[in-house]
Amino acid sequence: MSEEFTFPNLPLNPVRPGTTVLVSGPGRPASKLSRRLTLELDEETEGAVLISTNTSGRSLAREAAGTYPDLDLSRVGIVDATGRGDVEIETDARMKAVSSTSDLTGISINFSILFSALGDDGIDRVRSCVDSLSLLLLYTKLPTIVRFTHSLGGRVNATDGFGTFVLDPTMHDPQVEYTLNSVCDGMVKVREHEGGYQMRIDGLVDQPDGWQPVDLSP
Amino acid sequence: MESIAVLVVDSDEPTRSELAEFIAGEFDAEVRTAESVATGSEMVESEPPTVLVTGYEFADGTGLELVALAREHNPSCGCILYTHSETVDTESFEDVIVDFVAKESANDKEVLRGLIEQTGIEQSQAAHPVPDTEQQRLDAVERFREGRNTEAFERIVQLAADHFGVDSAALVVVRRDNVEAIATVGPDLVPEFRDQSLSTHALVADEQVLGVEDTRTDPRFADIDAVQDAGIVSYLGATVRDQTGEVVAVLSVFGSEPRAFDAGDREYLGRLATLAGDLIALDDGENE
């Protein structure tokens, strides 16, 4: 088995390869946290694939370059699942787009293609992020989203990667979060607290107990 | 561990045979092959596979047509597109969801092996949650199904139906892809496939007993035709464990009206389910 994934700037201890987590919290902080978990990577060995349903590929590539100026974007793949196909930008990041947010088959295929493209370049440790399941749930029913989450998690597992799935629980029946959490290995909850943010980890071994302050300012 | 049934559909020979040989060498698998969508469809219908590995472009259709058909006959079927083509028209198949492996990409066979393991054994394309100790659970379920006298379980199911005043109750086992009633009272409302079953969710509940007040408003079941068409509105299910601690069955009561189940309801059904587990332990002890 390959080495654990590390998160030196977050209150999260290393996790074993093949791990998937549900990042549960209000839209903006949950998105920010999942991007940090995904893009603050070890550039010696790792790459990242992001699926974005609310931010276009162009905006996400620009945002990643602005937030992480030293990040080698050739190690990053983006699936624009907004349905706008807004991926025209001069960037080293690899871009794919689907014509509709409801096209889960297209999203899953493009996710696999980007995974594979990184592998062709010798990058076989991949962090991934789906932001967000909540938006996908507006277009399709829960069992289909369970299959989608399972399927992407299966690839994360098969390739010893690390995967995050963002959910805003305030948008759904509590059973939705419960069910999707049971498909992932663990859950990271994020919340606003006294003008800042806190996160809490459930279901992963050897992690900090209780709510921990987290800086989501970048 | 059960062997998996893999169907390889590819128009190219020797690719087809080489792939089949590779899979047979890596897994305890029964591997069949087809060269077209038409032949593949016949095989899917006659014997639905656990895993479908298919190309995309065929003279008589596309691999996604086969995926849709395979899921119709086995909703838990793992489906992998293995193809040179990166241009896949998904417009009519937006919710089938597949894994994709580019032929002749780096480590393509290794990735394929990993994905067959994930989809075929770990059930990573299931539309339902899967318990952490799934393989041990499935082995325990098969032990439970072998030559079991069901008379005592029928009495327990009757007690459950009488207590809750419902027409239909059952003791069911949840197998890899389908659900099977061991004992029933009243109309058999147990759905055929695992992803349609309320008991599937009882397997991953935090507590022994899962209650559903109204399936019509519960996002897990509201869109499942098999549940709604059967008229299952409320549900209470309690897991039955064998002496190894694995869940081998779910004692279920089905109501036709919305119903809130209180702590006493849950405790009663839980006790009946525990009694069923004690009977299994007793039976297994006598057979040793």
Tab-separated table of C-alpha atoms in Angstrom, chain A residues 96 99-100 102-106 108-109 112-113 116 119-120 140-144 146-148 150-155 157-159 173 175-176 178-179 182-183, chain B residues 64 71 75 81 86 88 90 93-102 105-106 111 114-115 118 123-130 201 204-206 218-220 223:
chain	number	residue	atom	x	y	z
A	96	LYS	CA	-13.503	18.425	-19.577
A	99	SER	CA	-23.495	19.512	-21.498
A	100	SER	CA	-25.777	19.182	-18.500
A	102	SER	CA	-27.850	15.994	-14.865
A	103	ASP	CA	-25.449	13.984	-17.067
A	104	LEU	CA	-23.974	11.829	-14.315
A	105	THR	CA	-22.777	9.258	-16.834
A	106	GLY	CA	-20.824	11.936	-18.703
A	108	SER	CA	-18.298	9.807	-14.327
A	109	ILE	CA	-16.681	9.091	-17.723
A	112	SER	CA	-12.238	8.543	-15.265
A	113	ILE	CA	-10.596	10.065	-18.360
A	116	SER	CA	-6.336	8.136	-16.567
A	119	GLY	CA	-1.818	8.300	-14.747
A	120	ASP	CA	-0.392	8.489	-18.274
A	140	THR	CA	-31.727	13.390	-9.972
A	141	LYS	CA	-32.989	11.049	-7.272
A	142	LEU	CA	-31.068	9.835	-4.247
A	143	PRO	CA	-30.453	6.191	-5.341
A	144	THR	CA	-28.775	7.462	-8.523
A	146	VAL	CA	-25.718	6.878	-4.203
A	147	ARG	CA	-24.605	4.884	-7.270
A	148	PHE	CA	-22.606	7.877	-8.534
A	150	HIS	CA	-20.218	4.684	-4.838
A	151	SER	CA	-18.781	4.504	-8.331
A	152	LEU	CA	-16.363	7.407	-7.942
A	153	GLY	CA	-15.431	6.102	-4.499
A	154	GLY	CA	-14.721	2.722	-6.101
A	155	ARG	CA	-12.167	4.320	-8.401
A	157	ASN	CA	-10.371	2.872	-3.681
A	158	ALA	CA	-9.058	0.968	-6.696
A	159	THR	CA	-6.335	3.570	-7.306
A	173	ASP	CA	-33.893	15.550	4.453
A	175	GLN	CA	-31.819	10.723	5.592
A	176	VAL	CA	-29.915	12.047	2.587
A	178	TYR	CA	-27.155	9.683	6.624
A	179	THR	CA	-27.332	7.572	3.468
A	182	SER	CA	-22.810	5.447	4.872
A	183	VAL	CA	-21.389	5.247	1.336
B	64	LEU	CA	-24.288	2.185	-23.112
B	71	ARG	CA	-28.974	-2.689	-14.974
B	75	PRO	CA	-29.509	-3.174	-10.841
B	81	LEU	CA	-16.630	0.912	-20.648
B	86	GLU	CA	-13.196	9.186	-25.525
B	88	VAL	CA	-19.208	8.956	-25.721
B	90	THR	CA	-24.389	10.073	-23.005
B	93	PHE	CA	-28.085	7.530	-20.775
B	94	GLU	CA	-27.458	10.331	-18.293
B	95	ASP	CA	-28.131	8.297	-15.161
B	96	VAL	CA	-26.683	4.857	-15.923
B	97	ILE	CA	-23.203	5.727	-14.519
B	98	VAL	CA	-20.220	3.665	-15.614
B	99	ASP	CA	-16.544	3.340	-14.979
B	100	PHE	CA	-14.378	4.093	-17.971
B	101	VAL	CA	-10.994	2.676	-18.868
B	102	ALA	CA	-9.155	3.885	-21.956
B	105	SER	CA	-3.700	3.790	-21.427
B	106	ALA	CA	-1.022	3.489	-18.742
B	111	VAL	CA	-6.943	-0.343	-13.487
B	114	GLY	CA	-9.068	-2.912	-9.704
B	115	LEU	CA	-12.416	-1.742	-11.050
B	118	GLN	CA	-14.524	-2.835	-6.842
B	123	GLN	CA	-20.330	-3.525	-5.167
B	124	SER	CA	-19.024	-0.039	-5.877
B	125	GLN	CA	-21.741	0.768	-8.400
B	126	ALA	CA	-24.599	-0.196	-6.134
B	127	ALA	CA	-27.439	2.311	-5.816
B	128	HIS	CA	-27.740	1.398	-2.134
B	129	PRO	CA	-25.403	1.542	0.876
B	130	VAL	CA	-23.284	-1.552	1.510
B	201	HIS	CA	-31.249	0.209	4.607
B	204	VAL	CA	-26.614	-0.020	7.654
B	205	ALA	CA	-28.782	1.632	10.318
B	206	ASP	CA	-27.051	2.717	13.531
B	218	ASP	CA	-38.696	9.609	2.418
B	219	PRO	CA	-36.018	10.412	-0.215
B	220	ARG	CA	-34.615	6.883	-0.003
B	223	ASP	CA	-38.878	7.235	-6.196
